[in-house]
mmJSON file of the N, C-alpha and C atoms, coordinates in Angstrom:
{"data_MODEL":{"atom_site":{
"group_PDB":["ATOM","ATOM","ATOM","ATOM","ATOM","ATOM","ATOM","ATOM","ATOM","ATOM","ATOM","ATOM","ATOM","ATOM","ATOM","ATOM","ATOM","ATOM","ATOM","ATOM","ATOM","ATOM","ATOM","ATOM","ATOM","ATOM","ATOM","ATOM","ATOM","ATOM","ATOM","ATOM","ATOM","ATOM","ATOM","ATOM","ATOM","ATOM","ATOM","ATOM","ATOM","ATOM","ATOM","ATOM","ATOM","ATOM","ATOM","ATOM","ATOM","ATOM","ATOM","ATOM","ATOM","ATOM","ATOM","ATOM","ATOM","ATOM","ATOM","ATOM","ATOM","ATOM","ATOM","ATOM","ATOM","ATOM","ATOM","ATOM","ATOM","ATOM","ATOM","ATOM","ATOM","ATOM","ATOM","ATOM","ATOM","ATOM","ATOM","ATOM","ATOM","ATOM","ATOM","ATOM","ATOM","ATOM","ATOM","ATOM","ATOM","ATOM","ATOM","ATOM","ATOM","ATOM","ATOM","ATOM","ATOM","ATOM","ATOM","ATOM","ATOM","ATOM","ATOM","ATOM","ATOM","ATOM","ATOM","ATOM","ATOM","ATOM","ATOM","ATOM","ATOM","ATOM","ATOM","ATOM","ATOM","ATOM","ATOM","ATOM","ATOM","ATOM","ATOM","ATOM","ATOM","ATOM","ATOM","ATOM","ATOM"],
"id":[1,2,3,4,5,6,7,8,9,10,11,12,13,14,15,16,17,18,19,20,21,22,23,24,25,26,27,28,29,30,31,32,33,34,35,36,37,38,39,40,41,42,43,44,45,46,47,48,49,50,51,52,53,54,55,56,57,58,59,60,61,62,63,64,65,66,67,68,69,70,71,72,73,74,75,76,77,78,79,80,81,82,83,84,85,86,87,88,89,90,91,92,93,94,95,96,97,98,99,100,101,102,103,104,105,106,107,108,109,110,111,112,113,114,115,116,117,118,119,120,121,122,123,124,125,126,127,128,129],
"type_symbol":["N","C","C","N","C","C","N","C","C","N","C","C","N","C","C","N","C","C","N","C","C","N","C","C","N","C","C","N","C","C","N","C","C","N","C","C","N","C","C","N","C","C","N","C","C","N","C","C","N","C","C","N","C","C","N","C","C","N","C","C","N","C","C","N","C","C","N","C","C","N","C","C","N","C","C","N","C","C","N","C","C","N","C","C","N","C","C","N","C","C","N","C","C","N","C","C","N","C","C","N","C","C","N","C","C","N","C","C","N","C","C","N","C","C","N","C","C","N","C","C","N","C","C","N","C","C","N","C","C"],
"label_atom_id":["N","CA","C","N","CA","C","N","CA","C","N","CA","C","N","CA","C","N","CA","C","N","CA","C","N","CA","C","N","CA","C","N","CA","C","N","CA","C","N","CA","C","N","CA","C","N","CA","C","N","CA","C","N","CA","C","N","CA","C","N","CA","C","N","CA","C","N","CA","C","N","CA","C","N","CA","C","N","CA","C","N","CA","C","N","CA","C","N","CA","C","N","CA","C","N","CA","C","N","CA","C","N","CA","C","N","CA","C","N","CA","C","N","CA","C","N","CA","C","N","CA","C","N","CA","C","N","CA","C","N","CA","C","N","CA","C","N","CA","C","N","CA","C","N","CA","C","N","CA","C"],
"label_alt_id":[null,null,null,null,null,null,null,null,null,null,null,null,null,null,null,null,null,null,null,null,null,null,null,null,null,null,null,null,null,null,null,null,null,null,null,null,null,null,null,null,null,null,null,null,null,null,null,null,null,null,null,null,null,null,null,null,null,null,null,null,null,null,null,null,null,null,null,null,null,null,null,null,null,null,null,null,null,null,null,null,null,null,null,null,null,null,null,null,null,null,null,null,null,null,null,null,null,null,null,null,null,null,null,null,null,null,null,null,null,null,null,null,null,null,null,null,null,null,null,null,null,null,null,null,null,null,null,null,null],
"label_comp_id":["UNK","UNK","UNK","UNK","UNK","UNK","UNK","UNK","UNK","UNK","UNK","UNK","UNK","UNK","UNK","UNK","UNK","UNK","UNK","UNK","UNK","UNK","UNK","UNK","UNK","UNK","UNK","UNK","UNK","UNK","UNK","UNK","UNK","UNK","UNK","UNK","UNK","UNK","UNK","UNK","UNK","UNK","UNK","UNK","UNK","UNK","UNK","UNK","UNK","UNK","UNK","UNK","UNK","UNK","UNK","UNK","UNK","UNK","UNK","UNK","UNK","UNK","UNK","UNK","UNK","UNK","UNK","UNK","UNK","UNK","UNK","UNK","UNK","UNK","UNK","UNK","UNK","UNK","UNK","UNK","UNK","UNK","UNK","UNK","UNK","UNK","UNK","UNK","UNK","UNK","UNK","UNK","UNK","UNK","UNK","UNK","UNK","UNK","UNK","UNK","UNK","UNK","UNK","UNK","UNK","UNK","UNK","UNK","UNK","UNK","UNK","UNK","UNK","UNK","UNK","UNK","UNK","UNK","UNK","UNK","UNK","UNK","UNK","UNK","UNK","UNK","UNK","UNK","UNK"],
"label_asym_id":["A","A","A","A","A","A","A","A","A","A","A","A","A","A","A","A","A","A","A","A","A","A","A","A","A","A","A","A","A","A","A","A","A","A","A","A","A","A","A","A","A","A","A","A","A","A","A","A","A","A","A","A","A","A","A","A","A","A","A","A","A","A","A","A","A","A","A","A","A","A","A","A","A","A","A","A","A","A","A","A","A","A","A","A","A","A","A","A","A","A","A","A","A","A","A","A","A","A","A","A","A","A","A","A","A","A","A","A","A","A","A","A","A","A","A","A","A","A","A","A","A","A","A","A","A","A","A","A","A"],
"label_entity_id":["1","1","1","1","1","1","1","1","1","1","1","1","1","1","1","1","1","1","1","1","1","1","1","1","1","1","1","1","1","1","1","1","1","1","1","1","1","1","1","1","1","1","1","1","1","1","1","1","1","1","1","1","1","1","1","1","1","1","1","1","1","1","1","1","1","1","1","1","1","1","1","1","1","1","1","1","1","1","1","1","1","1","1","1","1","1","1","1","1","1","1","1","1","1","1","1","1","1","1","1","1","1","1","1","1","1","1","1","1","1","1","1","1","1","1","1","1","1","1","1","1","1","1","1","1","1","1","1","1"],
"label_seq_id":[1,1,1,2,2,2,3,3,3,4,4,4,5,5,5,6,6,6,7,7,7,8,8,8,9,9,9,10,10,10,11,11,11,12,12,12,13,13,13,14,14,14,15,15,15,16,16,16,17,17,17,18,18,18,19,19,19,20,20,20,21,21,21,22,22,22,23,23,23,24,24,24,25,25,25,26,26,26,27,27,27,28,28,28,29,29,29,30,30,30,31,31,31,32,32,32,33,33,33,34,34,34,35,35,35,36,36,36,37,37,37,38,38,38,39,39,39,40,40,40,41,41,41,42,42,42,43,43,43],
"pdbx_PDB_ins_code":[null,null,null,null,null,null,null,null,null,null,null,null,null,null,null,null,null,null,null,null,null,null,null,null,null,null,null,null,null,null,null,null,null,null,null,null,null,null,null,null,null,null,null,null,null,null,null,null,null,null,null,null,null,null,null,null,null,null,null,null,null,null,null,null,null,null,null,null,null,null,null,null,null,null,null,null,null,null,null,null,null,null,null,null,null,null,null,null,null,null,null,null,null,null,null,null,null,null,null,null,null,null,null,null,null,null,null,null,null,null,null,null,null,null,null,null,null,null,null,null,null,null,null,null,null,null,null,null,null],
"Cartn_x":[0.832,0.0,0.877,1.951,2.82,3.426,3.69,4.267,3.3,1.996,0.999,0.784,1.289,1.072,2.426,3.073,4.403,4.388,3.248,3.187,3.284,3.021,3.016,4.352,5.452,6.765,7.083,6.81,7.185,6.343,5.092,4.199,3.985,5.012,4.828,4.367,4.95,4.565,3.104,2.672,1.27,0.372,0.798,-0.015,-0.126,0.988,0.955,0.032,0.074,-0.807,-2.264,-2.554,-3.921,-4.328,-3.412,-3.713,-4.038,-3.29,-3.563,-4.934,-5.304,-6.624,-7.709,-7.488,-8.478,-8.602,-7.469,-7.514,-8.247,-7.982,-8.671,-10.162,-10.512,-11.928,-12.601,-11.92,-12.5,-12.676,-11.701,-11.82,-13.016,-13.195,-14.308,-15.643,-15.665,-16.897,-17.061,-16.059,-16.137,-15.795,-15.068,-14.732,-13.259,-12.452,-11.013,-10.637,-11.226,-10.912,-9.699,-8.956,-7.782,-8.134,-9.31,-9.703,-9.826,-10.446,-10.603,-9.237,-8.327,-7.004,-6.273,-6.411,-5.744,-6.312,-7.623,-8.232,-7.704,-7.555,-7.052,-5.583,-4.802,-3.379,-3.156,-4.035,-3.854,-4.41,-5.263,-5.878,-4.913],
"Cartn_y":[-1.195,0.0,1.261,1.251,2.426,2.708,1.649,1.846,2.618,2.416,3.064,4.523,4.909,6.288,6.935,7.532,8.126,9.231,9.947,11.039,10.518,9.23,8.661,8.925,8.725,8.901,10.375,11.199,12.607,13.336,12.917,13.578,12.698,11.937,10.963,11.632,12.794,13.458,13.893,14.396,14.794,13.576,12.449,11.236,10.781,10.82,10.376,11.268,12.578,13.486,13.149,12.903,12.548,11.232,10.256,8.948,9.086,9.935,10.138,10.762,11.698,12.311,11.263,10.363,9.316,8.408,8.027,7.162,7.856,9.151,9.903,9.952,10.173,10.228,8.892,7.789,6.464,6.226,6.668,6.483,7.255,8.489,9.312,8.696,8.005,7.369,5.982,5.532,4.226,3.089,3.402,2.355,1.96,2.705,2.448,1.29,0.125,-1.045,-1.764,-2.508,-3.246,-4.169,-4.809,-5.711,-4.948,-3.762,-2.959,-2.539,-2.135,-1.704,-2.849,-4.07,-5.211,-5.464,-5.341,-5.584,-4.592,-3.319,-2.324,-2.591,-3.014,-3.237,-4.412,-5.403,-6.593,-6.419,-5.43,-5.284,-4.658],
"Cartn_z":[0.0,0.0,0.0,0.77,0.818,-0.557,-1.341,-2.675,-3.566,-3.359,-4.208,-3.816,-2.645,-2.179,-1.89,-2.911,-2.699,-1.649,-1.514,-0.544,0.885,1.062,2.414,3.11,2.375,2.995,3.196,2.188,2.282,3.327,3.483,4.451,5.68,6.058,7.126,8.417,8.752,10.002,9.937,8.765,8.619,8.766,8.169,8.255,9.706,10.432,11.832,12.654,12.385,13.121,12.815,11.539,11.144,11.799,11.818,12.391,13.874,14.578,16.008,16.197,15.301,15.411,15.193,14.248,13.98,15.196,15.801,16.984,18.121,18.312,19.364,19.078,17.817,17.432,17.715,17.342,17.585,19.076,19.875,21.328,21.855,21.363,21.833,21.443,20.306,19.853,20.481,21.239,21.876,20.929,19.846,18.875,18.949,19.723,19.747,20.647,20.418,21.232,20.659,21.476,20.987,19.83,19.892,18.812,17.497,17.543,16.329,15.801,16.7,16.263,15.58,16.111,15.491,14.101,13.961,12.657,11.626,12.01,11.072,10.745,11.735,11.512,10.571,10.614,9.786,8.383,8.166,6.846,5.854],
"occupancy":[1.0,1.0,1.0,1.0,1.0,1.0,1.0,1.0,1.0,1.0,1.0,1.0,1.0,1.0,1.0,1.0,1.0,1.0,1.0,1.0,1.0,1.0,1.0,1.0,1.0,1.0,1.0,1.0,1.0,1.0,1.0,1.0,1.0,1.0,1.0,1.0,1.0,1.0,1.0,1.0,1.0,1.0,1.0,1.0,1.0,1.0,1.0,1.0,1.0,1.0,1.0,1.0,1.0,1.0,1.0,1.0,1.0,1.0,1.0,1.0,1.0,1.0,1.0,1.0,1.0,1.0,1.0,1.0,1.0,1.0,1.0,1.0,1.0,1.0,1.0,1.0,1.0,1.0,1.0,1.0,1.0,1.0,1.0,1.0,1.0,1.0,1.0,1.0,1.0,1.0,1.0,1.0,1.0,1.0,1.0,1.0,1.0,1.0,1.0,1.0,1.0,1.0,1.0,1.0,1.0,1.0,1.0,1.0,1.0,1.0,1.0,1.0,1.0,1.0,1.0,1.0,1.0,1.0,1.0,1.0,1.0,1.0,1.0,1.0,1.0,1.0,1.0,1.0,1.0],
"B_iso_or_equiv":[0.0,0.0,0.0,0.0,0.0,0.0,0.0,0.0,0.0,0.0,0.0,0.0,0.0,0.0,0.0,0.0,0.0,0.0,0.0,0.0,0.0,0.0,0.0,0.0,0.0,0.0,0.0,0.0,0.0,0.0,0.0,0.0,0.0,0.0,0.0,0.0,0.0,0.0,0.0,0.0,0.0,0.0,0.0,0.0,0.0,0.0,0.0,0.0,0.0,0.0,0.0,0.0,0.0,0.0,0.0,0.0,0.0,0.0,0.0,0.0,0.0,0.0,0.0,0.0,0.0,0.0,0.0,0.0,0.0,0.0,0.0,0.0,0.0,0.0,0.0,0.0,0.0,0.0,0.0,0.0,0.0,0.0,0.0,0.0,0.0,0.0,0.0,0.0,0.0,0.0,0.0,0.0,0.0,0.0,0.0,0.0,0.0,0.0,0.0,0.0,0.0,0.0,0.0,0.0,0.0,0.0,0.0,0.0,0.0,0.0,0.0,0.0,0.0,0.0,0.0,0.0,0.0,0.0,0.0,0.0,0.0,0.0,0.0,0.0,0.0,0.0,0.0,0.0,0.0],
"pdbx_formal_charge":[null,null,null,null,null,null,null,null,null,null,null,null,null,null,null,null,null,null,null,null,null,null,null,null,null,null,null,null,null,null,null,null,null,null,null,null,null,null,null,null,null,null,null,null,null,null,null,null,null,null,null,null,null,null,null,null,null,null,null,null,null,null,null,null,null,null,null,null,null,null,null,null,null,null,null,null,null,null,null,null,null,null,null,null,null,null,null,null,null,null,null,null,null,null,null,null,null,null,null,null,null,null,null,null,null,null,null,null,null,null,null,null,null,null,null,null,null,null,null,null,null,null,null,null,null,null,null,null,null],
"auth_seq_id":[1,1,1,2,2,2,3,3,3,4,4,4,5,5,5,6,6,6,7,7,7,8,8,8,9,9,9,10,10,10,11,11,11,12,12,12,13,13,13,14,14,14,15,15,15,16,16,16,17,17,17,18,18,18,19,19,19,20,20,20,21,21,21,22,22,22,23,23,23,24,24,24,25,25,25,26,26,26,27,27,27,28,28,28,29,29,29,30,30,30,31,31,31,32,32,32,33,33,33,34,34,34,35,35,35,36,36,36,37,37,37,38,38,38,39,39,39,40,40,40,41,41,41,42,42,42,43,43,43],
"auth_comp_id":["UNK","UNK","UNK","UNK","UNK","UNK","UNK","UNK","UNK","UNK","UNK","UNK","UNK","UNK","UNK","UNK","UNK","UNK","UNK","UNK","UNK","UNK","UNK","UNK","UNK","UNK","UNK","UNK","UNK","UNK","UNK","UNK","UNK","UNK","UNK","UNK","UNK","UNK","UNK","UNK","UNK","UNK","UNK","UNK","UNK","UNK","UNK","UNK","UNK","UNK","UNK","UNK","UNK","UNK","UNK","UNK","UNK","UNK","UNK","UNK","UNK","UNK","UNK","UNK","UNK","UNK","UNK","UNK","UNK","UNK","UNK","UNK","UNK","UNK","UNK","UNK","UNK","UNK","UNK","UNK","UNK","UNK","UNK","UNK","UNK","UNK","UNK","UNK","UNK","UNK","UNK","UNK","UNK","UNK","UNK","UNK","UNK","UNK","UNK","UNK","UNK","UNK","UNK","UNK","UNK","UNK","UNK","UNK","UNK","UNK","UNK","UNK","UNK","UNK","UNK","UNK","UNK","UNK","UNK","UNK","UNK","UNK","UNK","UNK","UNK","UNK","UNK","UNK","UNK"],
"auth_asym_id":["A","A","A","A","A","A","A","A","A","A","A","A","A","A","A","A","A","A","A","A","A","A","A","A","A","A","A","A","A","A","A","A","A","A","A","A","A","A","A","A","A","A","A","A","A","A","A","A","A","A","A","A","A","A","A","A","A","A","A","A","A","A","A","A","A","A","A","A","A","A","A","A","A","A","A","A","A","A","A","A","A","A","A","A","A","A","A","A","A","A","A","A","A","A","A","A","A","A","A","A","A","A","A","A","A","A","A","A","A","A","A","A","A","A","A","A","A","A","A","A","A","A","A","A","A","A","A","A","A"],
"auth_atom_id":["N","CA","C","N","CA","C","N","CA","C","N","CA","C","N","CA","C","N","CA","C","N","CA","C","N","CA","C","N","CA","C","N","CA","C","N","CA","C","N","CA","C","N","CA","C","N","CA","C","N","CA","C","N","CA","C","N","CA","C","N","CA","C","N","CA","C","N","CA","C","N","CA","C","N","CA","C","N","CA","C","N","CA","C","N","CA","C","N","CA","C","N","CA","C","N","CA","C","N","CA","C","N","CA","C","N","CA","C","N","CA","C","N","CA","C","N","CA","C","N","CA","C","N","CA","C","N","CA","C","N","CA","C","N","CA","C","N","CA","C","N","CA","C","N","CA","C","N","CA","C"],
"pdbx_PDB_model_num":[1,1,1,1,1,1,1,1,1,1,1,1,1,1,1,1,1,1,1,1,1,1,1,1,1,1,1,1,1,1,1,1,1,1,1,1,1,1,1,1,1,1,1,1,1,1,1,1,1,1,1,1,1,1,1,1,1,1,1,1,1,1,1,1,1,1,1,1,1,1,1,1,1,1,1,1,1,1,1,1,1,1,1,1,1,1,1,1,1,1,1,1,1,1,1,1,1,1,1,1,1,1,1,1,1,1,1,1,1,1,1,1,1,1,1,1,1,1,1,1,1,1,1,1,1,1,1,1,1]
}}}
């Protein structure tokens, strides 16, 4: 997947910031469970 998105490497810090916001959002919605995180990591 990273190969298909060249911006991923150049904007890595922006991506990490966005990813943290998504995780915080999921936690606030009650969806940030360990099981959900594992499913996303494996997909």
